[in-house]
XYZ file of C-alpha atoms in Angstrom:
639
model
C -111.470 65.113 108.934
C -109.408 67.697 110.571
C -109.193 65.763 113.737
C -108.178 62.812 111.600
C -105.333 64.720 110.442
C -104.469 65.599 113.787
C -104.233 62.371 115.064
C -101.898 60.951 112.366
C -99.629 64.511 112.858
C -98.917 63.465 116.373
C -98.155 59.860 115.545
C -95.762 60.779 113.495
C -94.028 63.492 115.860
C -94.161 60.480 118.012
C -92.588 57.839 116.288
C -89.530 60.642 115.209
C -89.232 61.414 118.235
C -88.830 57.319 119.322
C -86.264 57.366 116.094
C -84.249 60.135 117.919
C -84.099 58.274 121.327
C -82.883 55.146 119.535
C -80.062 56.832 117.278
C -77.793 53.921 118.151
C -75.811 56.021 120.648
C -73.482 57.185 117.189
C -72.792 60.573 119.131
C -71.142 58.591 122.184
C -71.773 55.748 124.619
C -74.414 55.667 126.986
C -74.531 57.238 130.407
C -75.697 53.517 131.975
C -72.682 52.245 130.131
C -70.048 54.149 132.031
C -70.014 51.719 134.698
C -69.852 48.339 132.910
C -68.841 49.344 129.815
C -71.799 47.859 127.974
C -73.543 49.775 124.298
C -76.766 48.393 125.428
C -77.522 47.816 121.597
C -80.585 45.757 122.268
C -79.531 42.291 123.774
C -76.688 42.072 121.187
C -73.600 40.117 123.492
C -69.965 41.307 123.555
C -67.761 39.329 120.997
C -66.125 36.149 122.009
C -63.386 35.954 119.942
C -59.576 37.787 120.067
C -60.486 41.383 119.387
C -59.069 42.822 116.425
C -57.841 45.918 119.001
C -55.437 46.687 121.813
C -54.519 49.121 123.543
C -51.164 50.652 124.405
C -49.555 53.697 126.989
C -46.531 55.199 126.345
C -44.825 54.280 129.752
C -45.104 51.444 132.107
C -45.054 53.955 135.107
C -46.082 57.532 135.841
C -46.034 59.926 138.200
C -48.535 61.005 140.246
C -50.284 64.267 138.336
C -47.824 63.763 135.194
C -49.613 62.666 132.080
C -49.451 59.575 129.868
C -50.496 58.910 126.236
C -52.854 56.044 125.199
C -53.831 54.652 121.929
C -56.822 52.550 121.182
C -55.177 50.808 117.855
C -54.849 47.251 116.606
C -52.292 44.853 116.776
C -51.950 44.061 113.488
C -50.440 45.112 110.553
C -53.737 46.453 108.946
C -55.144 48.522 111.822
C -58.804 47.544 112.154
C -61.454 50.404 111.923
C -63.037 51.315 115.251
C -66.552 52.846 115.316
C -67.491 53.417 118.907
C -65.922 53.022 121.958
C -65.358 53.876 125.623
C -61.972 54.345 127.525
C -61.188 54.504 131.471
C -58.432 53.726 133.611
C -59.514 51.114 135.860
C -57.616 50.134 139.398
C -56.298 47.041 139.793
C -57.256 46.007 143.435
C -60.439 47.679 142.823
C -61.562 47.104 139.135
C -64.628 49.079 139.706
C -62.604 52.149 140.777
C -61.743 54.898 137.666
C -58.686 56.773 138.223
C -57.681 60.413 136.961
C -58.562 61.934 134.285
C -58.515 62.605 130.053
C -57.552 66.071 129.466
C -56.923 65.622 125.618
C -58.565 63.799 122.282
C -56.671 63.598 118.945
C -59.984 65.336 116.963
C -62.671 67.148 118.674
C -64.696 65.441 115.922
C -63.701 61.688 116.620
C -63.706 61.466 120.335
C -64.772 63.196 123.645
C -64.443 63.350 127.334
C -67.164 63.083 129.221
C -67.769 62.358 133.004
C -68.606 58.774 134.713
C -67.686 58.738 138.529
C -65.525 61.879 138.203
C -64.824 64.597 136.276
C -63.369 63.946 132.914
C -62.585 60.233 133.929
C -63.652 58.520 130.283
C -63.580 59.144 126.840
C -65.935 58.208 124.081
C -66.824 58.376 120.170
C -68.318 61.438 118.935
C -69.779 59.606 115.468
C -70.218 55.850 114.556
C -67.819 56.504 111.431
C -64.899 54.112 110.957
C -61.424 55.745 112.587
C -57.797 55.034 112.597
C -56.135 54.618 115.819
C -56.436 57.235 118.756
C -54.401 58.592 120.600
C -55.039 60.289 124.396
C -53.956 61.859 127.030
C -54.616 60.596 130.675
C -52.960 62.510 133.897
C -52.447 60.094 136.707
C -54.111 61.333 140.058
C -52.247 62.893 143.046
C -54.130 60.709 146.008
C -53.624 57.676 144.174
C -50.659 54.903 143.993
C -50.329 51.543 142.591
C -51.242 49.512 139.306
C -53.602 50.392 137.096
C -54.764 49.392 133.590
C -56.822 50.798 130.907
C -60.192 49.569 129.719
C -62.077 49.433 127.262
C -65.488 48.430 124.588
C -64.762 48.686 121.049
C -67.180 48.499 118.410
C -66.790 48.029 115.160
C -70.437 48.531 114.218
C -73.990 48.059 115.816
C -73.652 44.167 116.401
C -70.029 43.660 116.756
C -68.075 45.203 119.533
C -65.499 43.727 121.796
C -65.766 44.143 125.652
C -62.662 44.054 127.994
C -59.948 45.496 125.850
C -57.068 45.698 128.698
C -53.660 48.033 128.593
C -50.877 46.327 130.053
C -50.090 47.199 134.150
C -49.437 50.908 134.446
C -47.911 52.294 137.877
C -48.590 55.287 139.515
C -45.545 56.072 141.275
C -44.239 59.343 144.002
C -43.343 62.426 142.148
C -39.555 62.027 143.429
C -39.614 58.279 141.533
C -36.851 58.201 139.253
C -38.680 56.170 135.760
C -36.248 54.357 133.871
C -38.439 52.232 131.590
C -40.871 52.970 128.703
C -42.681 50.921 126.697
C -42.672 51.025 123.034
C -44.172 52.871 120.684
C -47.641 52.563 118.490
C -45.714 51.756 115.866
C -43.299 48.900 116.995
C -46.178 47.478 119.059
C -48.234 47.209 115.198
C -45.444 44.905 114.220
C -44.045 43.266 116.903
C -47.303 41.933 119.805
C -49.488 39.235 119.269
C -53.016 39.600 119.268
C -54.282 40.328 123.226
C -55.965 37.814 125.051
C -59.446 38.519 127.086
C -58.821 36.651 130.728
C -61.629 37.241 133.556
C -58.722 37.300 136.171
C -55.883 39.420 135.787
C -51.961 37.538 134.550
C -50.212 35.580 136.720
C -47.135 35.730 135.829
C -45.470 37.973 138.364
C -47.030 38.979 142.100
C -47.053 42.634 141.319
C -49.438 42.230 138.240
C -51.965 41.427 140.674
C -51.291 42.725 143.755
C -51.238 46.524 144.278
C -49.814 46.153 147.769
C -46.379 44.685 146.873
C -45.897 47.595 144.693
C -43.758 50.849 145.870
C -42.505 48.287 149.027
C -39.048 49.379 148.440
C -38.890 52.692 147.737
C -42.402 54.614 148.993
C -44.313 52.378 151.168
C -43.363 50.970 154.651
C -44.024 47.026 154.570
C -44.276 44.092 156.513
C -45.142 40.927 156.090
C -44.647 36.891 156.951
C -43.010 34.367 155.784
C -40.051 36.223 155.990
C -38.618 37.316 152.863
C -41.717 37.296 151.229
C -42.070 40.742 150.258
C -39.501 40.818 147.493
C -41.175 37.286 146.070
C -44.770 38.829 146.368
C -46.154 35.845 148.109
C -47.026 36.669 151.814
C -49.968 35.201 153.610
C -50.173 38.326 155.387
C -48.830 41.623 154.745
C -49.229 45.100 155.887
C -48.030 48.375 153.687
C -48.330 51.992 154.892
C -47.616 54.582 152.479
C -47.312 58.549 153.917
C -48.500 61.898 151.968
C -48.172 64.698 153.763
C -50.175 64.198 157.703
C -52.069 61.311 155.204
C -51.530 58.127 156.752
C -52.823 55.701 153.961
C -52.874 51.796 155.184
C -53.128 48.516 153.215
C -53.766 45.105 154.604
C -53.977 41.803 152.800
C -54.451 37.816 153.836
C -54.046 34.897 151.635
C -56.149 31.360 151.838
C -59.800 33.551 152.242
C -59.155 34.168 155.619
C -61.866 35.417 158.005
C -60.573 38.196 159.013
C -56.905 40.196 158.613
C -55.199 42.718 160.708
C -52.717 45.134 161.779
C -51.351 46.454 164.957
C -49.798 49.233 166.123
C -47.462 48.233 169.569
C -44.755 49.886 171.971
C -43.167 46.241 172.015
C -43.020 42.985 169.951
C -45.709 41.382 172.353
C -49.733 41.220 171.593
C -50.889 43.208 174.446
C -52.552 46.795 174.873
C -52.144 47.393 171.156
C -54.665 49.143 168.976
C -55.593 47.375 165.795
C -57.556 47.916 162.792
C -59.380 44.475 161.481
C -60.455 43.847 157.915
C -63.265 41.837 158.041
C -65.447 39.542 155.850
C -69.237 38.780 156.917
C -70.562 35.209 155.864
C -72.340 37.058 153.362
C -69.336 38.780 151.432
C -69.524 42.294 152.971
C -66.372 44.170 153.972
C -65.794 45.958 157.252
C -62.775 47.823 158.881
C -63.137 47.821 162.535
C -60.662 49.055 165.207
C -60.041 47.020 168.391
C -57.761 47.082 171.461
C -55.738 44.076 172.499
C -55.278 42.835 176.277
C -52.560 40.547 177.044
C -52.850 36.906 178.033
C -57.102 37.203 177.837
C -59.271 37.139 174.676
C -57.013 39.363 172.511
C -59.796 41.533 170.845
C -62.686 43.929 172.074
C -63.374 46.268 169.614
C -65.899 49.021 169.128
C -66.610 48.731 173.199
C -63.037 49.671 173.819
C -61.856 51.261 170.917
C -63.562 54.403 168.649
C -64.154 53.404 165.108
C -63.863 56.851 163.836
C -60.217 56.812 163.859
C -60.046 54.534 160.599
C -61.917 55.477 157.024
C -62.316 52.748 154.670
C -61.053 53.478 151.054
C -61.065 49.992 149.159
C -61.918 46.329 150.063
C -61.957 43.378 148.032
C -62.212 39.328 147.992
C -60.388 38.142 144.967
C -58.321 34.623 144.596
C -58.798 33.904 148.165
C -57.025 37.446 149.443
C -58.693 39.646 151.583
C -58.086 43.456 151.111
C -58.624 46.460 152.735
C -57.226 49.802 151.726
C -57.598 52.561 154.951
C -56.927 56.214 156.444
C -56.097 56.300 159.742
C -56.125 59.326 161.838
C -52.613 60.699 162.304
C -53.210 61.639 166.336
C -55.692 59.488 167.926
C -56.856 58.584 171.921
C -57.346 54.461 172.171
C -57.987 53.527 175.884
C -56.171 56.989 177.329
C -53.208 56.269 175.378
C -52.368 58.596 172.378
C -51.165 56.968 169.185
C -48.949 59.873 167.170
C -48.145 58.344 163.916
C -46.163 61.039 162.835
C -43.861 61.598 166.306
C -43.953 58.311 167.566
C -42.343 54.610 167.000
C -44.625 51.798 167.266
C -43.945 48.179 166.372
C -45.955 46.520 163.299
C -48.490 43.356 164.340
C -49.618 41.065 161.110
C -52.451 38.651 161.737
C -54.861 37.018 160.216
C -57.852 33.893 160.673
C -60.134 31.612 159.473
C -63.023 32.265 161.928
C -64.474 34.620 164.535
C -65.134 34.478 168.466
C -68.330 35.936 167.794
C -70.300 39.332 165.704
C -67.422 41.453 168.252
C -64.298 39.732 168.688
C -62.305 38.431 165.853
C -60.616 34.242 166.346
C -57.334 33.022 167.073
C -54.581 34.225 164.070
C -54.240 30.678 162.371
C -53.422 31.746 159.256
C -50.503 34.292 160.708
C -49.085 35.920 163.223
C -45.723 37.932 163.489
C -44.136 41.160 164.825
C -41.346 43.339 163.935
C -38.138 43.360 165.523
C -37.877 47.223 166.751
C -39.968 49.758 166.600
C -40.660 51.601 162.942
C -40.978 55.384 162.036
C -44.472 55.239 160.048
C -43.011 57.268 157.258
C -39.987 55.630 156.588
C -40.050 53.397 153.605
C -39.186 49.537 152.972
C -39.502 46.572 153.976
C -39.536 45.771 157.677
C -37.648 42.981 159.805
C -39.499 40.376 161.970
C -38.807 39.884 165.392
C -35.872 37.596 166.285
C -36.897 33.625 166.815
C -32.935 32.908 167.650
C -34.608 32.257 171.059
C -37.431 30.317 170.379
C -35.494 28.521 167.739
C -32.072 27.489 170.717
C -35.368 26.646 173.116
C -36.541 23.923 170.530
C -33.049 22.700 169.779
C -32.350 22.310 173.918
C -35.245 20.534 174.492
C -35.212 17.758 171.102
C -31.581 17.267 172.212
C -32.544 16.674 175.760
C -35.736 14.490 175.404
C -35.183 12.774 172.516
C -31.272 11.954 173.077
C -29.898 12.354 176.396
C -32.587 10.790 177.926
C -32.967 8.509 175.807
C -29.962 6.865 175.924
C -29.660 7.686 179.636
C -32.504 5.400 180.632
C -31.375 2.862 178.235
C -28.216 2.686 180.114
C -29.425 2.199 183.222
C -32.368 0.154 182.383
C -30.330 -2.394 180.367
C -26.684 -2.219 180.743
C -25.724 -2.764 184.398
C -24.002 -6.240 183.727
C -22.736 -4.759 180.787
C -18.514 -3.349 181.073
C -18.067 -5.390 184.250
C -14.696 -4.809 185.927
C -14.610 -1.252 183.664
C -14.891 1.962 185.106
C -15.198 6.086 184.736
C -14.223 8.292 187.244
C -14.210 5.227 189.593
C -18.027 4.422 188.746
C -19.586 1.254 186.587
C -19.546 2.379 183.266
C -23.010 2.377 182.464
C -23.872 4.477 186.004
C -21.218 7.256 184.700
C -22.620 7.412 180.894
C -26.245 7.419 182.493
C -25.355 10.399 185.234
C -23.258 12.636 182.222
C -26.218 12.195 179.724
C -29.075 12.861 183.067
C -27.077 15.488 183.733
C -27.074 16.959 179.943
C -30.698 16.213 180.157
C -31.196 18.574 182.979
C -29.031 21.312 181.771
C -30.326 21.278 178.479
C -34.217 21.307 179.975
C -32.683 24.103 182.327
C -31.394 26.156 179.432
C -34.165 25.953 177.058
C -36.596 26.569 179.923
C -34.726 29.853 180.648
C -34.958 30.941 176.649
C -38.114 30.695 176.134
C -39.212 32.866 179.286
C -37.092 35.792 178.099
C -38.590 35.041 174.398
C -42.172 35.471 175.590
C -41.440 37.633 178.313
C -42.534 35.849 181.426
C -45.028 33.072 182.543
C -47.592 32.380 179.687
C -49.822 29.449 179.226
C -52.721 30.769 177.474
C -54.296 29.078 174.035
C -55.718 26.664 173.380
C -52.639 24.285 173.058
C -51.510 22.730 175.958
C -47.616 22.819 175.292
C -46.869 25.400 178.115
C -48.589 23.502 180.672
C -47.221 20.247 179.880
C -43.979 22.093 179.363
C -43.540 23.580 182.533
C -44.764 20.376 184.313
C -41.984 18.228 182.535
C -39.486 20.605 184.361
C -40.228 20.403 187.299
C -40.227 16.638 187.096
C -36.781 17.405 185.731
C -35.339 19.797 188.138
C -36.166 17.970 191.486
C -35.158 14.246 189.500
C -30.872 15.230 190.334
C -31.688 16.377 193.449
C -33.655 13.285 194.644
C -30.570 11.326 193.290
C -28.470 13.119 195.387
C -30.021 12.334 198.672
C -30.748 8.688 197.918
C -30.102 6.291 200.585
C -27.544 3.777 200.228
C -28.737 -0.011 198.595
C -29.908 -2.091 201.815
C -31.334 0.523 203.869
C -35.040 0.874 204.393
C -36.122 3.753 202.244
C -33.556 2.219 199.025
C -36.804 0.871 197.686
C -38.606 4.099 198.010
C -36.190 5.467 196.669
C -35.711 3.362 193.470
C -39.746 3.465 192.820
C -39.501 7.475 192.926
C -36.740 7.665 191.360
C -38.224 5.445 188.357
C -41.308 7.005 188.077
C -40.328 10.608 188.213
C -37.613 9.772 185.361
C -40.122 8.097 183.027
C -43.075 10.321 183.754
C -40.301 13.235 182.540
C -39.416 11.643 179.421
C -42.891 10.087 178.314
C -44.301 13.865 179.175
C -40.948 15.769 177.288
C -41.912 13.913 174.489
C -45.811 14.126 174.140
C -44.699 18.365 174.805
C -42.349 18.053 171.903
C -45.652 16.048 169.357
C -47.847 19.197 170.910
C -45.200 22.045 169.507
C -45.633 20.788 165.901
C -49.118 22.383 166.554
C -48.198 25.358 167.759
C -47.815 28.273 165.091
C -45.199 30.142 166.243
C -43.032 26.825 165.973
C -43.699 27.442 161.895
C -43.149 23.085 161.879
C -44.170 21.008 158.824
C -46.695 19.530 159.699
C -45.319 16.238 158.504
C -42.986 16.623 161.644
C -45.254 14.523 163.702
C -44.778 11.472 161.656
C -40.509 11.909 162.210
C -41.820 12.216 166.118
C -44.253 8.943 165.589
C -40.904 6.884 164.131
C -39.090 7.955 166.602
C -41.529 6.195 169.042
C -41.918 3.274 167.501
C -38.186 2.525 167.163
C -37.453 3.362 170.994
C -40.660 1.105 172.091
C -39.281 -1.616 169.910
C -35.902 -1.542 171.319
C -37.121 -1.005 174.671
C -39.088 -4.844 173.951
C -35.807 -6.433 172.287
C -33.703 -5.017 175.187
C -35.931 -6.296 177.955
C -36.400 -9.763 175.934
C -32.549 -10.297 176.037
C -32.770 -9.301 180.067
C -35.364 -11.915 180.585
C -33.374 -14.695 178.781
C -30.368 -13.703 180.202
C -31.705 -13.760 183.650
C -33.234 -17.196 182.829
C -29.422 -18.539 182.235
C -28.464 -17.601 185.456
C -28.884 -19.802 188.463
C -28.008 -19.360 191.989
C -29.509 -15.433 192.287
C -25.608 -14.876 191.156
C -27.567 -11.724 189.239
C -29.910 -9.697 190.984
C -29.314 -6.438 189.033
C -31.788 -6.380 186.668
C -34.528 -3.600 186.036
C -37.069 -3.992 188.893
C -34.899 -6.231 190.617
C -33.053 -3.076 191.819
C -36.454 -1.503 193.338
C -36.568 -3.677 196.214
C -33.529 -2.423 197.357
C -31.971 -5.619 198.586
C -27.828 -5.672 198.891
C -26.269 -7.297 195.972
C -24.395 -10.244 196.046
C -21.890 -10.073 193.946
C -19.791 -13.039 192.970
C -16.538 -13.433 191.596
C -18.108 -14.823 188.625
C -20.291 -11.782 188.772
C -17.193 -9.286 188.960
C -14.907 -11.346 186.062
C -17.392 -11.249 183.376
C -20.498 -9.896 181.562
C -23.782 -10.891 181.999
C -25.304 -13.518 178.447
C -26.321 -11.669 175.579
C -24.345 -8.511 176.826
C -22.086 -9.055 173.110
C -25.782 -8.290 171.492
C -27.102 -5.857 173.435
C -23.678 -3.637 173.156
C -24.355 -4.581 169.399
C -28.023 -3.300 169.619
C -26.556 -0.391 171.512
C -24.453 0.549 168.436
C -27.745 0.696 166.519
C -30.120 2.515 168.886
C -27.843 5.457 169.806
C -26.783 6.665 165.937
C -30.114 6.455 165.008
C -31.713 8.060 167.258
C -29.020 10.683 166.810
C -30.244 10.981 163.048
C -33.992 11.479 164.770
C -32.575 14.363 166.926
C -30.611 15.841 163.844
C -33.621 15.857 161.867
C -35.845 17.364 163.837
C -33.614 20.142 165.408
C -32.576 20.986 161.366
C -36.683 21.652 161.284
C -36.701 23.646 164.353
C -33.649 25.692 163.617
C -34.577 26.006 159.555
C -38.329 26.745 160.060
C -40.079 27.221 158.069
C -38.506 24.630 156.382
C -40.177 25.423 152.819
C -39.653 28.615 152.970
C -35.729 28.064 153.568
C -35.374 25.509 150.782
C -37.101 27.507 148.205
C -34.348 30.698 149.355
C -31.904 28.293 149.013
C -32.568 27.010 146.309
C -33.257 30.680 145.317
C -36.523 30.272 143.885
């Protein structure tokens, strides 16, 4: 009997003390639900519905260390009661990451703070009971800047609570940060806001509400990014932002379009080569690295860890969200990369952007498909703003040279001589046929314009370079030489009769056309290259172009036949090919008076060809000069 009553003593002490373990967590949430912000009340799920609660700050910036108020309240005009809840500030690029701390609650008795991932860093219910709106107060951390927002679970009772009950975008701004906006009050927000809305992603409606980097580009961070202009519009596909504290040398790197990989490079010039850069990368199976590398110029651009120490770099943040990679990093003010010391805090160094859809292999990162660009000059580190790209006046005059040499001077300069030699008979220019001094002026554009652009482009790039995988350069350089030793051929040709006329005429042919057919593929291969920053749809302008010279070369040569057929006696013997045997002509008086048939037409189809393949030149040099061209129209158009 006494053991009986034994037994049913402890069952009881057992099943109170089961009853005090599940007390519904009335005295505060959870420690397992500091993280995700989840009661745990059995498998009860989070409301789906608009949640009868919002919650508001006092200011839409602060600086770092000051303080802030926030309310947990309710939109409405009759405030909804709130039973239990839990409050953080959450980051923006890094939702998991809780920033500062609470250091005050309305009512000892209502609420309390209590420690997650920091000290002090959330606040929570101290009771189930029903309460009116609270009211805290959050100080903003001194090692942090950007967006934040605050978060929260409200619960009205045991099976109703709300999860994901979002502040609007507060920024942490530098101390000297002069704040000239405030949001409104408890009060006016009661009568004025709709009810919130629960998204999984964060607004959309302006760049800085979702990206952390853009924000402070102006007035505390140093920043740099491509397209052009696309700092202020928050829309870069790759961007780099360095913000300075003290000797802290905080960077932050971001790539649209998922990229592979995205990068930043520290440089003594505006040229990839012997650079040290720091790579955010993303594995194949979503893990983040930060890696440093060195670059080597005209070779594989990237050898890291081997030839570069990794311990100059500490990773802070990385994320994957929307298709933009992130990575938030400390670099080492002073450090040793291949024997040469990088001083961040003494020292100028140009900015490198980059970033790719695909690696070399596990140690070297692919080519920069995605972006590439430079700065201009070399940056202080510490000063703040938005940085300049490197000029492309150069590479932008060698485009223009080369469209209006290829695809108009010569051109029309073979046309000429090809089709119009028994065209203007009796006329002349500077005592020459007409169509021999229109074909030398425009062969001799040709050549200066090849010349010219030639000579850009090396002091763009800064010497001989043919390296990637695009074969422009090669072809390129090959069409000038064809070029440059075409005049000079001319110059020394022997007179029409002599033996070596004919070699002469075949050389002379197949040098010219081997130039132009080889300008042009060069020109179809630089719509490919990224630097050129060309729509793609540029290659179908180049592909009309083509067709409407081929098809005028076949109408042109059809009227030559015919016209050749009309003519009896060998009284013409001028014709294309004729010409390459080098035979004497024999030129009538019937020859010298008048034109040869179906000259009216060609001069007619002449009219035709050369304005619109003027338009083809326009077009595409407005592309070269404009690029990128989307970018340009949307400034423009000031979008």
């Amino acid at each position: 009997m006494l053991r009986r009553k034994r037994n049913v003593k402890l069952i009881l002490i057992t099943v109170l003390s089961l009853v005090n373990v599940s007390h519904q967590y009335g005295s505060g949430a959870p420690p397992l639900a500091c993280v995700d912000q989840m009661p745990r009340h059995s498998d009860i799920q989070a409301q789906t519905s608009v949640p009868p609660y919002a919650i508001f700050t006092s200011a839409s910036q602060v600086r770092q260390g000051d303080v802030l108020n926030v309310t947990i309240g309710s939109p409405f005009g009759a405030p909804a009661p709130i039973g239990g809840f839990i409050l953080q500030a959450r980051g923006i690029q890094d939702t998991e990451k809780i920033v500062g701390k609470f250091t005050k609650v309305p009512d000892p008795n209502l609420a309390q703070i209590t420690n997650c991932r920091g000290n002090n860093d959330t606040v929570t219910h101290t009771n189930p009971e029903e309460k009116a709106p609270l009211t805290f107060t959050w100080q903003a951390p001194e090692d942090f800047l950007g967006g934040i927002e605050f978060r929260a679970t409200v619960a009205q009772g045991y099976a109703t609570f709300w999860k994901n009950v979002e502040s609007p975008l507060v920024e942490v701004v530098t101390p000297d940060t002069v704040i000239t906006t405030s949001l409104p009050s408890v009060s006016t927000q009661r009568t004025t806001q709709g009810p919130p809305v629960i998204m999984e992603s964060k607004p959309k409606a302006t760049p800085t509400s979702l990206d952390v980097i853009y924000q402070g580009c102006e007035d505390t961070k140093l920043c740099f990014g491509i397209p052009q202009n696309c700092i202020s519009n928050g829309n870069c596909k790759v961007i780099v932002a360095i913000f300075v504290a003290g000797d802290t040398y905080t960077f932050e790197i971001q790539g649209i379009n998922s990229p592979k990989y995205v990068a930043t490079g520290l440089s003594l010039d505006n040229k990839m080569g012997d650079d040290s850069a720091m790579e955010c990368v993303r594995n194949d199976n979503g893990r983040i690295n930060l890696f440093t590398s060195w670059t080597y110029p005209k070779v594989e651009p990237y050898v890291r860890r081997s030839d570069s120490p990794q311990d100059i770099v500490q990773l802070l943040e990385s994320s994957m969200i929307d298709g933009k990679l992130y990575c938030k990093f400390k670099r080492d003010t002073v450090s040793t990369v291949k024997g040469q010391t990088f001083d961040l805090a003494n020292n100028m160094y140009n900015l490198m952007v980059l970033a790719g859809d695909s690696m070399k292999d596990a140690d070297r990162v692919g080519f920069h498909n995605v972006g590439y660009e430079s700065t201009g000059a070399a940056l202080r580190l510490s000063a703040p703003g938005a940085a300049a790209g490197a000029s492309r006046v150069l590479l932008r005059l060698h485009g223009c040279c080369m469209l209006a040499a290829w695809l108009g001077a010569a051109s029309l300069g073979i046309v000429l001589a090809r089709y119009f030699k028994k065209t203007w008979v009796g006329k002349t220019l500077g005592g020459k046929d007409i169509w021999f001094a229109y074909h030398r002026i425009l062969m001799v554009l040709t050549w200066v314009l090849t010349m010219a652009g030639f000579i850009l482009i090396l002091i763009d790039v800064g010497g001989w370079q043919t390296t990637g995988d695009n074969p422009h350069a090669i072809t390129g350089i090959v069409t000038v030489v064809l070029c440059f030793i075409q005049p000079i051929g001319a110059f020394f040709r022997p007179h029409p009769g002599t033996k070596h006329r004919p070699l002469f005429n075949w050389l002379h042919w197949l040098v010219g056309n081997s130039a132009h057919i080889l300008g042009i593929a060069t020109i179809f291969l630089a719509v490919y290259l990224q630097k050129a920053q060309l729509p793609p749809w540029s290659v179908f302008i180049l592909a009309a172009y083509v067709v409407f010279h081929v098809l005028a070369h076949i109408v042109l040569s059809l009227t030559v036949c015919v016209s050749e057929g009309r003519i009896s006696n060998g009284r013409v013997n001028s014709f294309p090919m004729k010409d390459m045997l080098g035979h004497s002509r024999q030129v009538t008086a019937v020859d010298r008076s008048s034109d040869a048939p179906f000259s009216v037409f060609r001069k007619h189809l002449l009219g035709v060809y050369a304005p619109i393949i003027l338009l083809f030149v326009v077009a595409m040099i407005c592309l070269v000069a404009l690029a990128p061209i989307g970018d340009t129209y949307n400034s423009l158009m000031g979008a």
